[in-house]
Amino acid sequence: METVRAWPIHIPAPLLLAAGFVIIAGAQRDPLPSWNDGPSKHAIVSFVSDTVRSGATTFVAPADRIAVFDNDGTLWAEQPIYVQFQFALDRVKALAPQHPEWKTTPPFSAILAGDVNGMAATGEKGLAEIMTATLAGMTPDEFAGIVDQWLRTARHPRLKLPYTDLVYKPMLELLEYLRSNGFKTFIVSGGGAEFMRVFAERVYGIPPEQVIGSTIGTELQVRNGQPVLIRIPKVDFIDDKAAKPEEINKFIGRRPVFAFGNSDGDQQMLEWTATGSGHRFMGLVHHTDADREFAYDRASHVGTLDKAWDEATLRGWTVVDMKSEWNRIFK
Amino acid sequence: METVRAWPIHIPAPLLLAAGFVIIAGAQRDPLPSWNDGPSKHAIVSFVSDTVRSGATTFVAPADRIAVFDNDGTLWAEQPIYVQFQFALDRVKALAPQHPEWKTTPPFSAILAGDVNGMAATGEKGLAEIMTATLAGMTPDEFAGIVDQWLRTARHPRLKLPYTDLVYKPMLELLEYLRSNGFKTFIVSGGGAEFMRVFAERVYGIPPEQVIGSTIGTELQVRNGQPVLIRIPKVDFIDDKAAKPEEINKFIGRRPVFAFGNSDGDQQMLEWTATGSGHRFMGLVHHTDADREFAYDRASHVGTLDKAWDEATLRGWTVVDMKSEWNRIFK
């Protein structure tokens, strides 16, 4: 397949003259400069070109240009542990003085002692206890403030950068490229919706109402005569695997034509996208760059890429080889 | 207060020249021609003008211009019974030949016999049985097809028009007026999300992902090797009263600055909107026109307007007197 050199533009050369506001488009710059010429870039550009070409059998009406992205491992780094899990661990440490009983109560005792094996031994039950202890009992605004504060100060253990700097430049370009071609971009992630909403608009250009994720219960209460929402220690839903198409249906109400993930947790979302009618695109990020980021797939506990990879190979979905296809990793 | 005669425009007199596409704004036409000059129109126009005026203390950043609308009784007629309930009754009749047992099983037997009292006697349990019998056991696409077909043929019992013609022209103008001033418009209704999504984009200009409503469970299953979503007979949530702020938080992730309803079911949504910081607008439609539409409030079983009305009076929220303030009711 030949390399596409003319980049499609959603509206042909618009010239917008408004008060103090001039855009001159038509300059056909490469919208994906961080992507090397290669099969993934070619597949993306071909798909978008075909989608917006009026009259083509591959044309997709603007209303149906729904693109969904996983977050952890697809838009930002997820190793060595999910960012939100690191947040929860740091939060346990910050809250420990108010909870002396945690010193002797797993999983908190294991976290405070830095005992990774002890933490892991408490399994899903332990994880749920950590999550509810660190995510509930406050208003959504208070929670957002805590997350925002943490994001400003926390640094990745190996890469020594703020987590919001560890978003993938090639994916930021892809989001913008899709939007400039009339796509509406959504996050559909196993991460917490209200965790991601703190930074998604600023970092990805994706507003809160287009961020779908796991949620805990939130209850309207009245305090001092004022209605307040309080996050309660009850899992509402976990937006992973089969729940992803279910939540896409509930929140978006349309089947996407474009889906990008990186792990087996995204497999059902990609299958759901793939089995709609008309032109569609399914992609996976394969983490192959141990030097610049991380290299992991089938054997990894975080972001396992195994069955979804096999299916991608079988069906010809795009699998991005991070090492050879991305000339730049982080923003 | 004087009547505002200059209508605010979101971007000052933009001139858009694109291929075959010219918009000349600046013509300051009345954006709300179906609203008589009166307190409600004045309040709306003042609010929007104040909201978009750069530098004003009442300015609201574009990202925060979130406007939420109830549907039944706020955007379209809800008397003598909710449209979706009429759909369910018609659906029971259509499905009856496949369910001979319904002839002797309440509430179905009462519906088939046209026995309104018998139907009412089965209460919420009966209603739940009707809803699950008529709304579940199919894919979302199949359900949408059934609703679409019904909307094409069903007629309002008294007004003799298709239900989608019984949407309020003044509210259509208001939706458009808000959007042209940078607001994002959402429906937040007790009605079924997937019922409303069938017509909301075509009729209101509100895309599916901005329609929040009650939902039933939807489950990913595999049929003939293909993933399918199936609507299951289990209420997911009822988006009414206290659930409205909760669902706004879950789906939109921001507190609205503008909310419009018509009944006590909207009270918490209006309170939630009212108690945010900054400039905000709360409105209620009061159905006062027995000739052109319906007249009802405190004593009505459908769309009861009682406590929310008292609170609106107490707090100075806008209450639209349909009879005197709307010179045209339907689109």
XYZ file of C-alpha atoms in Angstrom:
662
model
C 0.000 0.000 0.000
C 1.319 3.427 -0.876
C 1.873 6.080 1.718
C -0.852 8.698 1.775
C 0.662 12.155 1.490
C -2.377 14.398 1.190
C -4.059 14.756 4.563
C -7.843 14.986 4.501
C -9.407 18.151 5.895
C -12.948 18.051 7.238
C -14.211 21.230 5.590
C -12.371 22.289 2.477
C -10.128 25.261 3.179
C -12.385 27.241 5.476
C -11.543 30.856 6.035
C -12.982 32.121 9.263
C -12.970 35.848 9.843
C -14.347 36.820 13.203
C -13.415 39.522 15.663
C -9.725 39.011 16.269
C -9.898 35.439 15.161
C -8.433 34.231 11.896
C -7.864 30.659 10.836
C -6.291 29.832 7.546
C -6.483 26.157 6.823
C -5.572 24.431 3.636
C -1.944 24.108 4.629
C -1.737 20.329 4.271
C 0.659 19.673 7.096
C 1.184 16.164 8.433
C -1.328 15.917 11.283
C 0.538 12.952 12.798
C 4.200 14.024 12.920
C 5.042 11.734 15.846
C 4.015 8.697 13.817
C 6.640 7.244 11.509
C 5.540 6.274 8.032
C 4.397 2.739 8.650
C 1.388 0.447 8.595
C -0.427 2.047 11.551
C -0.142 5.613 10.327
C -1.135 4.490 6.872
C -4.181 2.640 8.217
C -5.314 5.629 10.279
C -4.940 8.162 7.494
C -6.590 5.853 4.975
C -9.491 5.275 7.315
C -10.069 8.957 8.005
C -9.689 9.925 4.343
C -12.168 7.264 3.313
C -14.575 8.250 6.077
C -14.884 11.900 5.137
C -14.950 11.487 1.355
C -18.452 12.479 0.280
C -20.108 9.961 -1.980
C -17.634 7.167 -1.186
C -19.077 3.836 -0.015
C -16.821 4.255 3.006
C -18.291 7.674 3.895
C -19.468 8.004 7.488
C -22.047 10.676 8.304
C -20.705 13.275 10.764
C -23.257 12.227 13.419
C -21.847 8.691 13.364
C -18.197 9.700 13.693
C -17.868 8.381 17.217
C -14.337 7.474 18.323
C -13.641 5.742 21.649
C -10.324 5.391 23.434
C -9.253 3.399 26.421
C -7.116 5.520 28.757
C -4.576 3.481 30.782
C -1.903 2.215 28.398
C -3.669 3.740 25.399
C -3.493 7.466 26.107
C -1.045 7.481 29.008
C 1.415 5.150 30.732
C 0.025 2.420 32.986
C 3.221 0.776 34.237
C 4.449 -0.202 36.761
C 0.951 0.189 38.269
C -2.181 2.054 37.186
C -1.866 5.744 37.986
C -5.107 5.701 39.930
C -3.845 2.817 42.034
C -0.719 4.818 42.841
C -3.012 7.698 43.799
C -4.922 5.368 46.137
C -1.706 4.129 47.760
C -0.467 7.672 48.305
C -3.881 8.590 49.661
C -3.747 5.750 52.205
C -0.424 7.104 53.417
C -1.821 10.636 53.623
C -4.894 9.494 55.547
C -3.085 7.043 57.833
C -2.695 9.468 60.779
C -6.504 9.663 60.969
C -6.765 5.846 60.913
C -4.444 4.360 63.554
C -6.221 1.011 63.118
C -4.757 0.725 59.611
C -1.358 -0.106 61.100
C -2.617 -3.577 61.888
C -5.389 -4.011 59.310
C -4.636 -5.459 55.883
C -4.512 -4.264 53.171
C -3.688 -0.894 54.769
C -0.964 -2.311 56.990
C 0.759 -3.830 53.961
C 0.602 -0.522 52.060
C 2.002 1.433 54.985
C 4.805 -1.109 55.371
C 5.552 -1.024 51.640
C 4.824 -4.753 51.495
C 3.800 -5.343 47.904
C 3.243 -9.080 48.356
C 1.063 -8.554 51.412
C -0.948 -5.997 49.496
C -1.407 -8.343 46.555
C -2.413 -11.159 48.912
C -5.570 -9.288 49.926
C -6.737 -9.566 46.308
C -9.845 -7.926 44.940
C -11.344 -7.574 48.389
C -8.336 -5.609 49.522
C -8.409 -3.496 46.393
C -12.062 -2.677 46.990
C -11.276 -1.635 50.565
C -8.481 0.635 49.401
C -10.653 2.183 46.751
C -13.575 2.920 49.045
C -11.312 4.274 51.785
C -9.633 6.671 49.394
C -12.396 7.535 46.921
C -15.552 7.915 49.042
C -16.968 10.120 51.773
C -16.587 13.465 50.026
C -18.259 15.572 47.350
C -17.209 15.170 43.721
C -15.709 18.675 43.858
C -13.671 17.804 46.940
C -12.492 14.609 45.293
C -11.506 16.495 42.146
C -9.517 18.921 44.272
C -7.631 16.098 45.982
C -6.821 14.450 42.653
C -5.748 17.746 41.113
C -3.438 18.483 44.019
C -1.946 14.991 43.830
C -1.378 15.227 40.066
C 0.583 18.446 40.576
C 3.032 16.868 42.971
C 3.232 13.136 42.219
C 6.008 11.876 39.972
C 6.339 8.616 38.068
C 8.741 6.344 40.000
C 11.025 5.591 37.054
C 10.373 8.347 34.518
C 10.398 11.078 37.200
C 7.755 13.188 35.479
C 4.218 14.256 36.434
C 1.739 11.635 35.253
C -0.048 14.121 33.021
C 3.245 14.543 31.138
C 3.251 10.808 30.473
C 0.504 10.997 27.897
C 1.404 9.791 24.433
C 2.110 12.538 21.922
C 1.125 10.344 18.950
C -2.269 9.707 20.552
C -2.801 13.415 21.289
C -2.168 14.046 17.599
C -4.580 11.284 16.681
C -7.331 12.717 18.924
C -6.899 16.132 17.359
C -6.728 14.704 13.851
C -10.008 12.853 14.373
C -11.720 15.909 15.856
C -10.567 18.098 12.990
C -12.279 15.595 10.712
C -15.597 15.808 12.504
C -15.177 12.934 14.955
C -16.382 13.206 18.524
C -13.779 11.649 20.814
C -14.653 9.745 23.993
C -12.695 7.987 26.694
C -14.089 4.594 27.723
C -11.851 3.317 30.481
C -11.740 1.039 33.486
C -10.280 4.004 35.360
C -12.492 6.175 37.518
C -14.588 8.637 35.532
C -14.200 11.371 38.118
C -10.466 10.733 38.409
C -9.974 11.150 34.665
C -12.313 14.121 34.368
C -9.925 16.163 36.489
C -7.373 16.298 33.675
C -9.029 14.937 30.508
C -10.186 18.287 29.160
C -6.916 20.073 29.845
C -4.665 17.238 28.671
C -6.661 15.442 25.964
C -9.193 18.086 24.927
C -11.977 15.701 25.995
C -14.711 17.350 28.129
C -16.099 15.617 31.255
C -19.309 14.470 29.561
C -17.227 12.511 27.043
C -15.277 10.664 29.716
C -16.832 7.308 30.603
C -15.233 5.220 33.307
C -15.794 3.211 36.435
C -17.870 4.970 39.074
C -18.715 4.604 42.708
C -22.133 5.444 44.098
C -22.959 9.116 44.499
C -25.905 10.153 46.613
C -27.826 13.404 46.938
C -27.945 14.473 50.570
C -29.028 17.677 52.283
C -26.490 19.405 54.529
C -27.208 22.771 56.161
C -30.297 23.032 54.000
C -28.239 22.683 50.806
C -28.235 19.714 48.443
C -24.833 18.075 48.188
C -23.615 15.021 46.314
C -21.599 12.592 48.412
C -19.452 9.795 47.011
C -20.425 6.637 48.878
C -18.334 3.484 49.384
C -20.224 1.323 46.905
C -19.002 0.345 43.466
C -21.509 1.497 40.860
C -19.907 -0.221 37.902
C -16.507 -1.280 36.655
C -16.128 -0.161 33.078
C -14.000 -2.988 31.737
C -14.338 -5.878 29.278
C -18.030 -6.625 28.480
C -19.081 -3.530 30.434
C -17.407 -1.292 27.856
C -19.933 -1.891 25.063
C -22.726 -1.766 27.652
C -21.550 1.598 28.933
C -20.984 2.915 25.418
C -24.595 2.093 24.717
C -25.784 3.726 27.931
C -23.692 6.885 27.699
C -23.189 7.462 23.998
C -26.168 5.633 22.522
C -24.381 4.951 19.252
C -21.949 2.281 18.164
C -18.478 3.752 17.563
C -16.816 3.506 14.164
C -13.348 3.943 15.642
C -11.940 2.271 18.758
C -8.455 2.197 20.235
C -7.238 0.168 23.193
C -4.168 -1.686 24.346
C -5.231 -4.685 26.387
C -7.612 -7.608 26.761
C -9.889 -5.286 28.740
C -10.582 -3.509 25.459
C -11.336 -6.619 23.428
C -15.127 -6.450 23.720
C -15.128 -2.745 22.899
C -13.145 -3.443 19.736
C -15.365 -6.396 18.823
C -18.457 -4.267 19.377
C -17.014 -1.555 17.155
C -15.918 -4.080 14.520
C -19.290 -5.756 14.107
C -21.241 -2.644 13.183
C -22.050 -1.977 9.562
C -20.018 0.316 7.337
C -16.475 1.548 7.503
C -14.667 1.102 10.833
C -11.270 1.119 12.516
C -9.950 -0.948 15.420
C -6.525 -0.329 16.901
C -4.302 -1.562 19.719
C -1.177 0.011 21.170
C 1.507 -2.651 21.649
C 4.031 -1.599 24.271
C 7.340 -2.656 22.750
C 9.722 0.039 23.893
C 11.482 -0.892 27.133
C 13.910 2.011 26.789
C 11.607 4.914 26.188
C 8.534 3.490 27.972
C 7.826 -0.150 28.861
C 7.700 -3.447 26.985
C 4.960 -5.865 27.996
C 2.093 -7.892 26.600
C 0.908 -11.458 27.289
C 2.593 -12.017 30.645
C 1.948 -8.623 32.202
C -0.435 -8.283 35.122
C -1.101 -4.670 34.241
C -2.476 -4.162 30.746
C -2.352 -7.800 29.668
C -2.385 -7.989 25.872
C -3.006 -11.598 24.872
C -6.396 -12.630 23.488
C -7.101 -9.205 22.024
C -3.750 -9.374 20.219
C -4.595 -12.757 18.727
C -7.945 -11.448 17.589
C -6.355 -8.322 16.111
C -3.970 -10.512 14.113
C -6.804 -12.761 12.956
C -9.028 -9.894 11.876
C -6.424 -7.499 10.549
C -6.913 -4.800 13.164
C -4.156 -2.238 13.510
C -1.512 -3.075 16.112
C 0.884 -0.207 16.777
C 4.479 -1.243 17.368
C 5.369 1.594 19.713
C 9.120 1.165 19.291
C 9.256 1.346 15.527
C 6.144 3.403 14.743
C 6.334 6.255 17.248
C 9.268 8.633 16.811
C 8.230 10.388 19.988
C 6.479 8.812 22.970
C 5.446 11.492 25.436
C 3.988 14.920 24.919
C -37.233 45.709 34.458
C -36.983 46.923 30.897
C -37.405 44.601 27.989
C -34.130 43.625 26.426
C -34.189 44.325 22.711
C -30.673 43.542 21.624
C -30.191 39.800 21.424
C -26.792 38.562 22.453
C -24.737 36.714 19.864
C -22.108 34.197 20.978
C -19.283 35.387 18.749
C -19.534 38.944 17.550
C -20.756 39.051 13.956
C -18.744 36.152 12.577
C -18.377 35.913 8.857
C -17.708 32.401 7.755
C -16.548 31.886 4.213
C -16.045 28.279 3.316
C -16.522 26.379 0.096
C -20.159 26.940 -0.808
C -20.980 27.880 2.722
C -21.673 31.422 3.791
C -23.184 32.582 7.060
C -23.786 36.229 7.707
C -24.775 36.826 11.273
C -25.282 40.143 12.929
C -28.921 40.323 11.867
C -30.317 40.787 15.360
C -33.594 38.950 14.909
C -35.698 37.956 17.900
C -34.483 34.433 18.689
C -37.640 33.687 20.708
C -40.552 34.785 18.499
C -43.019 32.354 20.095
C -42.473 33.981 23.489
C -44.552 37.076 24.237
C -42.761 39.975 25.835
C -43.153 39.080 29.463
C -41.253 38.159 32.609
C -40.076 34.739 31.416
C -38.738 35.935 28.077
C -37.108 38.850 29.801
C -35.479 36.595 32.404
C -34.145 34.222 29.747
C -32.716 36.923 27.519
C -31.212 38.796 30.472
C -29.603 35.601 31.724
C -28.086 34.692 28.389
C -26.905 38.249 27.710
C -25.266 38.426 31.113
C -23.710 35.004 30.704
C -21.894 35.702 27.449
C -20.741 39.241 28.224
C -16.953 39.058 28.547
C -15.626 40.663 31.652
C -18.998 40.823 33.429
C -19.234 39.312 36.906
C -22.072 37.203 35.468
C -19.891 35.825 32.662
C -19.913 32.028 32.382
C -17.000 30.334 30.618
C -18.092 28.433 27.506
C -17.065 25.104 29.033
C -19.476 25.690 31.917
C -22.466 26.584 29.752
C -24.349 23.411 30.547
C -28.133 23.571 30.150
C -30.417 20.708 31.227
C -34.047 20.136 30.310
C -36.627 17.742 31.557
C -38.563 16.212 28.641
C -42.155 15.202 29.539
C -44.169 18.380 30.095
C -41.125 20.576 29.525
C -40.246 19.899 25.889
C -43.341 17.976 24.800
C -46.864 17.233 26.037
C -47.290 14.694 28.825
C -51.073 14.643 29.215
C -53.307 12.708 29.498
C -50.576 10.086 30.118
C -46.821 10.020 29.486
C -46.125 9.300 25.830
C -43.904 6.379 26.734
C -46.674 4.872 28.837
C -49.018 5.129 25.857
C -46.323 3.399 23.802
C -46.181 0.607 26.392
C -49.976 0.168 26.345
C -50.029 0.005 22.559
C -47.147 -2.440 22.674
C -49.050 -4.734 25.061
C -51.916 -4.796 22.588
C -49.551 -5.514 19.702
C -47.843 -8.340 21.594
C -51.018 -9.844 23.099
C -51.481 -12.524 20.422
C -48.111 -13.989 21.468
C -49.148 -13.968 25.143
C -52.555 -15.641 25.541
C -51.974 -15.736 29.313
C -52.234 -11.946 29.427
C -56.008 -12.190 28.965
C -56.327 -13.283 32.579
C -53.187 -11.775 34.137
C -53.241 -8.261 35.579
C -52.099 -5.688 34.651
C -52.176 -6.992 31.071
C -55.795 -8.149 31.296
C -56.847 -4.670 32.436
C -54.977 -2.998 29.568
C -56.490 -5.327 26.999
C -59.969 -4.703 28.439
C -59.390 -0.921 28.481
C -59.973 -0.971 32.241
C -58.075 2.077 33.486
C -59.020 1.542 37.136
C -57.918 -2.076 37.044
C -54.656 -1.006 35.470
C -54.085 1.653 38.110
C -54.914 -0.830 40.869
C -51.804 -2.873 40.035
C -49.712 0.143 41.031
C -45.980 0.356 40.594
C -45.605 -3.396 40.437
C -47.992 -3.498 37.510
C -46.195 -0.632 35.836
C -42.866 -2.425 36.203
C -44.367 -5.562 34.627
C -45.705 -3.575 31.703
C -42.409 -1.819 31.194
C -40.303 -4.957 31.239
C -42.734 -6.819 28.973
C -42.631 -4.072 26.391
C -39.105 -2.691 26.696
C -36.878 -5.757 27.165
C -35.756 -8.852 25.277
C -34.385 -7.131 22.188
C -31.328 -5.236 21.010
C -31.213 -1.445 21.388
C -31.400 -1.147 17.593
C -34.490 -3.343 17.456
C -36.087 -1.334 20.239
C -35.307 1.920 18.444
C -36.920 0.527 15.317
C -40.099 -0.375 17.193
C -40.306 3.073 18.800
C -39.630 4.808 15.504
C -42.363 2.829 13.778
C -44.817 3.582 16.584
C -44.021 7.313 16.546
C -44.809 7.412 12.822
C -48.297 6.034 13.272
C -49.491 6.880 16.804
C -51.644 9.963 17.297
C -52.414 11.924 20.440
C -55.947 10.961 21.612
C -57.250 14.530 21.854
C -54.929 16.640 19.729
C -54.889 14.063 16.895
C -51.290 14.749 15.942
C -48.120 12.646 15.994
C -46.433 12.963 19.376
C -43.291 14.416 17.829
C -45.444 17.293 16.540
C -46.508 18.003 20.125
C -43.171 19.492 21.087
C -43.236 23.078 22.273
C -42.138 25.637 19.704
C -41.033 28.142 22.371
C -38.775 25.505 23.922
C -37.302 24.559 20.530
C -36.451 28.233 20.095
C -34.949 28.334 23.562
C -32.768 25.268 22.894
C -31.486 26.821 19.689
C -30.980 30.215 21.318
C -28.873 28.651 24.069
C -26.812 26.608 21.614
C -26.166 29.678 19.444
C -24.754 31.284 22.588
C -22.348 28.470 23.281
C -24.454 26.355 25.609
C -24.451 22.584 25.415
C -28.029 21.328 25.794
C -28.915 18.075 27.568
C -32.133 16.238 28.328
C -32.377 14.863 31.878
C -35.674 13.041 32.088
C -37.528 10.290 33.898
C -38.422 8.969 30.455
C -36.430 6.137 28.915
C -33.102 7.265 27.472
C -33.354 4.909 24.529
C -36.953 5.904 23.879
C -36.048 9.590 23.688
C -32.873 9.022 21.689
C -34.989 7.788 18.790
C -36.292 11.294 18.100
C -34.268 13.746 20.223
C -31.673 14.552 17.584
C -34.170 14.988 14.768
C -36.734 16.906 16.829
C -34.693 18.816 19.419
C -31.240 18.877 17.862
C -29.927 16.978 20.892
C -27.658 14.038 20.020
C -28.030 10.659 21.807
C -25.022 11.192 24.077
C -26.713 14.296 25.498
C -29.916 12.465 26.348
C -29.956 11.176 29.930
C -32.961 9.211 31.114
C -34.153 6.107 32.880
C -32.573 2.903 31.646
C -33.122 -0.805 31.916
C -30.275 -3.279 32.087
C -28.427 -4.006 28.869
C -26.156 -7.000 28.627
C -23.473 -8.016 26.172
C -24.172 -11.494 24.840
C -22.704 -13.534 22.004
C -25.070 -14.818 19.327
C -23.838 -16.665 16.243
C -20.319 -15.665 17.213
C -21.217 -11.963 17.186
C -21.457 -9.683 20.210
C -24.946 -8.264 20.690
C -26.433 -6.051 23.353
C -29.721 -7.301 24.782
C -32.115 -5.214 26.860
C -32.930 -7.227 29.968
C -36.016 -6.922 32.216
C -34.269 -5.206 35.095
C -34.551 -1.529 35.960
C -31.097 0.041 35.908
C -32.144 3.411 37.297
C -35.102 5.751 37.330
C -33.902 9.224 36.486
C -36.311 11.275 38.592
C -36.186 13.522 41.666
C -32.922 13.040 43.636
C -31.593 10.783 40.868
C -31.455 13.732 38.464
C -28.525 15.519 40.132
C -26.849 12.138 40.657
C -27.180 11.265 36.986
C -26.087 14.737 35.897
C -22.947 14.196 37.923
C -22.395 10.746 36.472
C -23.098 11.594 32.837
C -22.145 15.243 32.479
C -19.657 15.658 35.309
C -20.402 19.361 35.695
C -23.105 21.259 37.536
C -25.491 22.956 35.085
C -25.941 26.729 35.103
C -29.339 26.503 33.415
C -32.167 24.068 34.217
C -35.745 23.857 33.021
C -38.457 21.522 34.255
C -42.168 21.515 34.891
C -42.905 19.281 37.873
C -41.909 18.176 41.349
C -39.772 15.500 39.707
C -37.483 18.324 38.584
C -37.210 20.044 41.957
C -33.894 18.496 42.999
C -32.381 19.187 39.580
C -33.325 22.844 39.899
C -32.075 23.014 43.492
C -28.805 21.410 42.436
C -28.432 23.936 39.640
C -29.415 26.835 41.911
C -26.867 26.102 44.624
C -23.800 26.262 42.433
C -21.671 29.390 42.406
C -21.973 32.119 39.816
C -24.742 33.146 37.488
C -27.584 30.628 37.002
C -31.119 30.183 35.704
C -33.924 27.937 36.940
C -37.231 27.690 35.101
C -40.519 25.809 35.268
C -43.215 25.471 32.626
C -46.636 25.960 34.221
C -49.363 24.323 32.155
C -52.160 26.892 32.211
C -53.720 26.574 28.795
C -56.639 24.142 28.780
C -57.688 25.197 25.292
C -54.461 24.942 23.365
C -52.809 22.266 25.541
C -53.710 21.259 29.117
C -54.111 23.044 32.435
C -52.827 21.214 35.506
C -50.541 21.612 38.488
C -50.918 20.637 42.152
C -53.673 18.039 41.816
C -52.458 16.300 38.667
C -51.191 12.734 38.865
C -49.107 13.280 35.748
C -46.584 16.106 36.050
C -47.555 17.223 39.546
C -46.368 20.794 40.104
C -46.727 21.576 43.788
C -43.633 21.759 45.997
C -41.375 22.849 43.148
C -43.807 25.677 42.396
C -43.726 26.878 45.992
C -39.959 26.782 45.959
C -39.833 28.653 42.650
C -42.031 31.375 44.135
C -39.920 31.530 47.270
C -36.628 31.756 45.391
C -37.695 33.840 42.432
C -37.179 31.158 39.803
C -38.858 31.716 36.457
C -42.329 30.172 36.125
C -43.678 30.301 32.585
C -47.414 30.966 32.333
C -47.977 29.011 29.164
C -51.311 30.675 28.381
C -50.141 34.269 28.537
C -46.458 33.913 27.690
C -46.454 31.569 24.701
C -48.099 32.917 21.558
C -47.617 29.546 19.930
C -47.573 26.182 21.712
C -46.541 23.452 19.267
C -43.916 23.390 16.588
